[in-house]
Short mmCIF file of C-alpha atoms in Angstrom, two decimals:
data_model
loop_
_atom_site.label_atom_id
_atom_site.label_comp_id
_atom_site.label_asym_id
_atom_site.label_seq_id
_atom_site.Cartn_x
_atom_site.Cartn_y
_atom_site.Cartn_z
CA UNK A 1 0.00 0.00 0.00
CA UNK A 2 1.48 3.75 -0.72
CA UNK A 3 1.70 6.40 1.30
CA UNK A 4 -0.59 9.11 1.34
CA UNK A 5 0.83 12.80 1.73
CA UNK A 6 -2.43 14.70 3.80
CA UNK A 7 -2.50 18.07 3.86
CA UNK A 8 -4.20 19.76 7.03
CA UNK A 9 -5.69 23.33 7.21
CA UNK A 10 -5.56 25.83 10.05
CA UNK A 11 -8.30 25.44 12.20
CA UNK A 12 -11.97 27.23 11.44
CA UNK A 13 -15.38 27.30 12.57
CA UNK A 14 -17.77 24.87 11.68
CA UNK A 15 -21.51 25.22 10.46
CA UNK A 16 -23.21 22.26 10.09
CA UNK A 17 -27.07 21.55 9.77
CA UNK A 18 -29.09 18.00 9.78
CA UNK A 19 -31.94 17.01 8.21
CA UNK A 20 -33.33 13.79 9.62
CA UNK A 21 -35.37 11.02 7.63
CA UNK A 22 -38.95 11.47 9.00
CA UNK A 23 -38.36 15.34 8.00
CA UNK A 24 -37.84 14.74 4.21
CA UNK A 25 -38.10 11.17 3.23
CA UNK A 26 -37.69 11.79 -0.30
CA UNK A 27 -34.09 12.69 0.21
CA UNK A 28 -32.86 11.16 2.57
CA UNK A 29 -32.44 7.19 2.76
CA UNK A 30 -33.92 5.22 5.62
CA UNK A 31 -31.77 4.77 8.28
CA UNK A 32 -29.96 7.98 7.77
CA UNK A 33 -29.63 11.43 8.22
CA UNK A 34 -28.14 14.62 5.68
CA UNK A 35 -25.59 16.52 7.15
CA UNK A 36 -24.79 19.52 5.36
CA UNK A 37 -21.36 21.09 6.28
CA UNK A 38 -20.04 24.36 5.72
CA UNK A 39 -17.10 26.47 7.09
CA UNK A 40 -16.72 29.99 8.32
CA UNK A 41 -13.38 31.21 6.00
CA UNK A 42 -12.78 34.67 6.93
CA UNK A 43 -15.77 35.81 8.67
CA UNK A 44 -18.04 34.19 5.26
CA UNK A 45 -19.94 30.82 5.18
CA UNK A 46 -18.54 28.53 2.70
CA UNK A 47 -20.58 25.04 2.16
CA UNK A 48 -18.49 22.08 1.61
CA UNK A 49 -20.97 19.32 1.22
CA UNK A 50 -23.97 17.56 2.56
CA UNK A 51 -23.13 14.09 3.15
CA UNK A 52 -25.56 11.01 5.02
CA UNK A 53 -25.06 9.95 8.62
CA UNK A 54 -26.25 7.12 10.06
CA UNK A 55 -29.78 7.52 12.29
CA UNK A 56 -27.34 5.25 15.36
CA UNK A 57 -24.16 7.87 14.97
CA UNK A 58 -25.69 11.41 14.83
CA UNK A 59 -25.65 12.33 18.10
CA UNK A 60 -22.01 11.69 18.76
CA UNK A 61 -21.08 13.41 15.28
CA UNK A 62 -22.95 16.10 16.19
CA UNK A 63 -21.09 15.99 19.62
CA UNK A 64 -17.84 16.51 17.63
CA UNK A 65 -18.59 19.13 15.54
CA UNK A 66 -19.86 21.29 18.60
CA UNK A 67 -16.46 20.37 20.16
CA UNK A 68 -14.94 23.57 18.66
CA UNK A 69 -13.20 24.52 14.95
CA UNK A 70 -12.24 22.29 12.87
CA UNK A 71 -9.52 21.25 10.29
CA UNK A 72 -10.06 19.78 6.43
CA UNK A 73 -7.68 17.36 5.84
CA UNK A 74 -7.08 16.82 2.22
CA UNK A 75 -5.19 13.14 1.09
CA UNK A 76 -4.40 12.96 -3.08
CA UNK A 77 -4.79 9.68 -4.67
CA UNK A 78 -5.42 8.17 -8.31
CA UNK A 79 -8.54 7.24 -8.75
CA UNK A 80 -10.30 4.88 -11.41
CA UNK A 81 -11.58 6.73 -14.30
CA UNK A 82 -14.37 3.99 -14.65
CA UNK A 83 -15.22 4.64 -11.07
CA UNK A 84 -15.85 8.27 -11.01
CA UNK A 85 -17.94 7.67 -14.31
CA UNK A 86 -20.26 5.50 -12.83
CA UNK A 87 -20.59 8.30 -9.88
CA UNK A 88 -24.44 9.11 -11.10
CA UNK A 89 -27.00 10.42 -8.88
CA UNK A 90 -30.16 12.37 -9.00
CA UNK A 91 -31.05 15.39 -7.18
CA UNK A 92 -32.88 13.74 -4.48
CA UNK A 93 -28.75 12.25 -3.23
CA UNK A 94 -26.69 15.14 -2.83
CA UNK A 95 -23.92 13.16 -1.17
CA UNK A 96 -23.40 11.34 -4.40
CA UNK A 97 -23.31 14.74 -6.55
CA UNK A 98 -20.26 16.61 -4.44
CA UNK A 99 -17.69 15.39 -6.91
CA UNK A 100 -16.82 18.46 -9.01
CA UNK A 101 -14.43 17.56 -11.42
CA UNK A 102 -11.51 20.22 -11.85
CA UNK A 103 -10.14 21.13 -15.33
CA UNK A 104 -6.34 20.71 -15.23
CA UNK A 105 -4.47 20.67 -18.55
CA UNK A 106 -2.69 18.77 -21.14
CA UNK A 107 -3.31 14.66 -21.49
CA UNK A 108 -3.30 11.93 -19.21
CA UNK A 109 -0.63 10.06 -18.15
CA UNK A 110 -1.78 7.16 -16.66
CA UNK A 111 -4.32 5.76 -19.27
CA UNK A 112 -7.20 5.21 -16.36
CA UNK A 113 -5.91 6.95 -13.22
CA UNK A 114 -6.97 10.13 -12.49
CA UNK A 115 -5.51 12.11 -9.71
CA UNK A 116 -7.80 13.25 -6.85
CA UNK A 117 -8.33 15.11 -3.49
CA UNK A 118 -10.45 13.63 -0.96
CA UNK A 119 -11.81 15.66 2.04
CA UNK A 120 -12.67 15.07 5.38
CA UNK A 121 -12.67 17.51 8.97
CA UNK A 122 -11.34 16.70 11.52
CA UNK A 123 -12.90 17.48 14.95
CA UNK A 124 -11.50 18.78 17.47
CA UNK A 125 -11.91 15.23 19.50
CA UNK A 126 -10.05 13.59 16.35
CA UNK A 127 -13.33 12.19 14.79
CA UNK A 128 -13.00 12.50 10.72
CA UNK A 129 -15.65 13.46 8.63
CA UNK A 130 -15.65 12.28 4.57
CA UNK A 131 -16.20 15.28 3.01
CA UNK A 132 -16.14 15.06 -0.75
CA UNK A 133 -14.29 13.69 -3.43
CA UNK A 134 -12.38 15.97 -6.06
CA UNK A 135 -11.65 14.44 -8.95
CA UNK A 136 -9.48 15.90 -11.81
CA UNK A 137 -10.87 15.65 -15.46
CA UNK A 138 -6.99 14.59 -16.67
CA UNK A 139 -4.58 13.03 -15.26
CA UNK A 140 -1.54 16.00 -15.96
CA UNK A 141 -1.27 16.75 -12.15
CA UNK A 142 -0.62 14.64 -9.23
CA UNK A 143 -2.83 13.58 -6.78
CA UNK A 144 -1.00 15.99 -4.42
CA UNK A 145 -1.01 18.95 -6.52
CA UNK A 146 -4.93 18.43 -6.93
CA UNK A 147 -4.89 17.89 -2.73
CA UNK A 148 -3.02 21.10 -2.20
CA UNK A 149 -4.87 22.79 -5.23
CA UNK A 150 -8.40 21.99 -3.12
CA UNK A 151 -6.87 23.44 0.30
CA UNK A 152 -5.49 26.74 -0.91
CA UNK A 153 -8.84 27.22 -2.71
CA UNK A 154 -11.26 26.61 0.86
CA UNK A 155 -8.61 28.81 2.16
CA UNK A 156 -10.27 31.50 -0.40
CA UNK A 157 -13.67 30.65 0.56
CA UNK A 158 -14.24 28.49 -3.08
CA UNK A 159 -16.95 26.52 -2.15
CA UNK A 160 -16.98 22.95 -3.27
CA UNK A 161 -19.62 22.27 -5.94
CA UNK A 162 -17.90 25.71 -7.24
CA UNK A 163 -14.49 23.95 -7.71
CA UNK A 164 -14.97 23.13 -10.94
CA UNK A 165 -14.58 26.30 -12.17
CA UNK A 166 -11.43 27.45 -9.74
CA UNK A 167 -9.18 25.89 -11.93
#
């Protein structure tokens, strides 16, 4: 197994909202909860995601997130090309649609790799949150210039599903 070069923020303030099941059923499978997550970058919300949490674990995720500010850790990898491809979802599973795919240029190395950035916070108890999944549209860059791409861009305030067009 490689190594995985993570790249860790400085600390901010976390927003975070939940939606449970018996709210909006159409949205939300059974058994879980949506999460949406944002952070406060210089004094302005910035949403990262909305991801599902499990009906059982909400109450200690919540805990965590109420602990105090947060971190995004950001770990590059290759990712299949046939996996992000298959990545379909309709509007009523957001989770599934917070892969933005970043335009990087010229053509792709590895023939079905492509490099990616994938996000997570980390509490201040050390609980870690999957975030999102970035996923490059070539493979040109490597997985750790897309990971440290992604971080100086939350730094900004780029929100996530706006990523796609940072590049």
């Amino acid at each position: 197994m490689s190594d995985f070069n993570a790249f860790v923020s400085p600390e901010y303030p976390v927003l975070h909202s939940l939606v449970a099941e018996d709210e909006t059923p159409e949205t939300v499978p059974e058994g879980f909860a949506a999460l949406s997550l944002g952070l406060l970058v210089n004094g302005i919300p910035s949403f990262l995601a909305t991801v599902p949490v499990a009906t059982e674990d909400v109450e200690r995720i919540t805990h965590s997130l109420n602990s105090g500010d947060v971190r995004v850790a950001v770990v590059g990898m290759s990712v299949d090309q046939k996996d992000v491809l298959e990545v379909e979802a309709g509007p009523d599973e957001p989770w599934k649609t917070s892969v933005p795919l970043l335009e990087t240029s010229g053509d792709a190395e590895g023939e079905n790799q492509l490099p990616a950035a994938f996000l997570s916070l980390v509490c201040r108890d050390g609980r870690r949150i999957g975030v999102a999944r970035i996923v490059a549209k070539q493979g040109s860059a490597s997985p750790e210039e897309v990971a440290r791409f992604v971080l100086k861009q939350i730094a900004r305030g780029v929100q996530i599903p706006d990523l796609a067009q940072a590049g």
